[in-house]
Coordinates of C-alpha atoms in Angstrom, one line a residue:
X1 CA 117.7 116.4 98.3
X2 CA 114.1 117.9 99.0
X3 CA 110.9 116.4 99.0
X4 CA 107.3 117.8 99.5
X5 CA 104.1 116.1 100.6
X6 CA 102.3 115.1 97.0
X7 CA 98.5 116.6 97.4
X8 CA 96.0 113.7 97.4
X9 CA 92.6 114.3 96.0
X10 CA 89.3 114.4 97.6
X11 CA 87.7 113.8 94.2
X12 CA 89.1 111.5 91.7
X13 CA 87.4 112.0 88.4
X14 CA 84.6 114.1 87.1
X15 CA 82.1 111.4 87.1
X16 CA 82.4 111.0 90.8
X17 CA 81.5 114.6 90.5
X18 CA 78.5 113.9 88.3
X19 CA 77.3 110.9 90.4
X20 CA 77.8 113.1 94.1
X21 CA 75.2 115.8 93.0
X22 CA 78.4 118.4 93.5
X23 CA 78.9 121.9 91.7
X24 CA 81.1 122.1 88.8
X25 CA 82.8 125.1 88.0
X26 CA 83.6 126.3 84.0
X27 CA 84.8 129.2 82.5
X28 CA 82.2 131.4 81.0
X29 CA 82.1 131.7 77.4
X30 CA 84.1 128.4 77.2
X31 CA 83.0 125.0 74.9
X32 CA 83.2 123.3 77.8
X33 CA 79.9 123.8 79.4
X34 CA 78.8 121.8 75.9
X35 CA 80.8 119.0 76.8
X36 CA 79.5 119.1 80.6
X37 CA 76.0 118.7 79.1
X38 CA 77.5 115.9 77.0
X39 CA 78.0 114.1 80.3
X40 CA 75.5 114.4 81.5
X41 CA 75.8 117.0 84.1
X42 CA 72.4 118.3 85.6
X43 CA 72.3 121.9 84.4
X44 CA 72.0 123.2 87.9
X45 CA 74.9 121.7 88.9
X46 CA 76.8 123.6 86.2
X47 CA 78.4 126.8 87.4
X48 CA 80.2 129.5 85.6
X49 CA 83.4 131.9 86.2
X50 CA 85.1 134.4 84.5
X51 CA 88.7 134.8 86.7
X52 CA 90.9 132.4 88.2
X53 CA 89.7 134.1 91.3
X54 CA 86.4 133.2 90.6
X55 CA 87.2 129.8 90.8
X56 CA 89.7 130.0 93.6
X57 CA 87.2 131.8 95.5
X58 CA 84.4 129.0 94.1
X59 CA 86.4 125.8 95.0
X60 CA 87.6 127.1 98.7
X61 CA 83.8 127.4 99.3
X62 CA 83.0 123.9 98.1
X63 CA 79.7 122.6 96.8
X64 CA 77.9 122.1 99.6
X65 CA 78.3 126.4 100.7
X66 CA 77.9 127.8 97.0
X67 CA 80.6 126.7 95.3
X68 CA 81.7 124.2 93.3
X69 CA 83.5 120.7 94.0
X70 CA 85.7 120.4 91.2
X71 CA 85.8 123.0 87.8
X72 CA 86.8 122.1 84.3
X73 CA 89.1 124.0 82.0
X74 CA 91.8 123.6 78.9
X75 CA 94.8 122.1 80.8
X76 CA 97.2 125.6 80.0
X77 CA 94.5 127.4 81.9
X78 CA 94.9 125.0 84.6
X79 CA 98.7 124.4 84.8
X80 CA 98.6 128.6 85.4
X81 CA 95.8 127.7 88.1
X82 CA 97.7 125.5 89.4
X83 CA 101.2 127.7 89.3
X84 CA 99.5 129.8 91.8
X85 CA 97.6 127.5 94.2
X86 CA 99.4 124.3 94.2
X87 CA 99.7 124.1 97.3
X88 CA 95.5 123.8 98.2
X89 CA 94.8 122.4 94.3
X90 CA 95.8 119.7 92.2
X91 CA 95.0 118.4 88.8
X92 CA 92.9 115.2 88.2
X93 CA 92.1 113.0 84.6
X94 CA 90.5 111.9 82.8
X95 CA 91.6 114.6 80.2
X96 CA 89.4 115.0 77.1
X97 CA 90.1 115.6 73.8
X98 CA 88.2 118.3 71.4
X99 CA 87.1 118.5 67.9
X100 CA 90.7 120.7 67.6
X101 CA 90.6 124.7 66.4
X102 CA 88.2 127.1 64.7
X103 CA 89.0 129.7 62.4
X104 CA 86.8 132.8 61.5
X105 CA 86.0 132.1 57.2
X106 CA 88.6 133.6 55.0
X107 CA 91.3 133.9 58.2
X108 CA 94.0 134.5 55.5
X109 CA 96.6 133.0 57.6
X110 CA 94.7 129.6 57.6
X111 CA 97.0 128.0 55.4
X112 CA 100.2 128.9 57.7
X113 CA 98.4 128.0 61.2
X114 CA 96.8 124.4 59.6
X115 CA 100.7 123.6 58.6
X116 CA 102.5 125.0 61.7
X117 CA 99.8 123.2 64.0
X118 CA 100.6 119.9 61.6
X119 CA 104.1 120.0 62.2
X120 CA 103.9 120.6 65.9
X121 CA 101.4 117.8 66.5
X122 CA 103.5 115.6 64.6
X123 CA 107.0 116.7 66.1
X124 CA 107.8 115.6 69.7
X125 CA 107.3 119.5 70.1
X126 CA 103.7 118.7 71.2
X127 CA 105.1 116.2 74.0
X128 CA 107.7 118.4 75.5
X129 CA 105.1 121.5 75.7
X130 CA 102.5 119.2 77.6
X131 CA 105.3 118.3 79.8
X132 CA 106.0 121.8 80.9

């Protein structure tokens, strides 16, 4: 049997983020600068990326040089992140729930994706995809 050293981070949870003064990173474009806001992160203190090298290249920096201390993303978008740079990167909580999906008016398959993302988010589909 194998084992590896488990990464430890140096910052525990966003609000030790928002309380240090650090750099947080976001994808531009994204909802979550909104919810960033919402927490009351100083908007200075709110950086945004547009590749995963963006924010590789953002978090080796760190805060204090440029770059940013931590960055905030959908978890898919991480766990690929992640896939790539586990080795320098880990994941921390807490993990925050949105207001769920937006379709454009009259999306005709509306119907079909509200009852497909119903049955998945009711199935133990959801949990096993999170787990992955």
């Amino acid at each position: 049997m194998l084992t590896v050293e488990q990464l430890k981070p140096t910052i525990s949870s966003i609000d030790e983020v928002r309380k240090s003064g650090l750099n947080v990173g976001y994808h531009d474009g994204s909802f979550v600068k909104n919810l960033l806001e919402d927490l009351n992160f100083n908007t200075s203190k709110i950086k945004a990326y547009d590749t995963p090298d963006d924010f590789y290249n953002a978090l080796s920096k760190g805060s204090n040089n440029g770059g940013i201390a931590a960055f905030v993303h959908e978890v898919p978008y991480i766990k690929l992140f992640l896939a790539k740079h586990c080795k320098e990167y880990t994941m921390v909580g807490p993990f925050y729930k949105t207001a769920g999906f937006g379709y454009v008016s009259n999306f005709i398959y509306v119907h079909v994706w509200t009852i497909t993302l119903q049955s998945i988010s009711q199935s133990s589909l959801l949990k096993y995809i999170y787990r992955l």
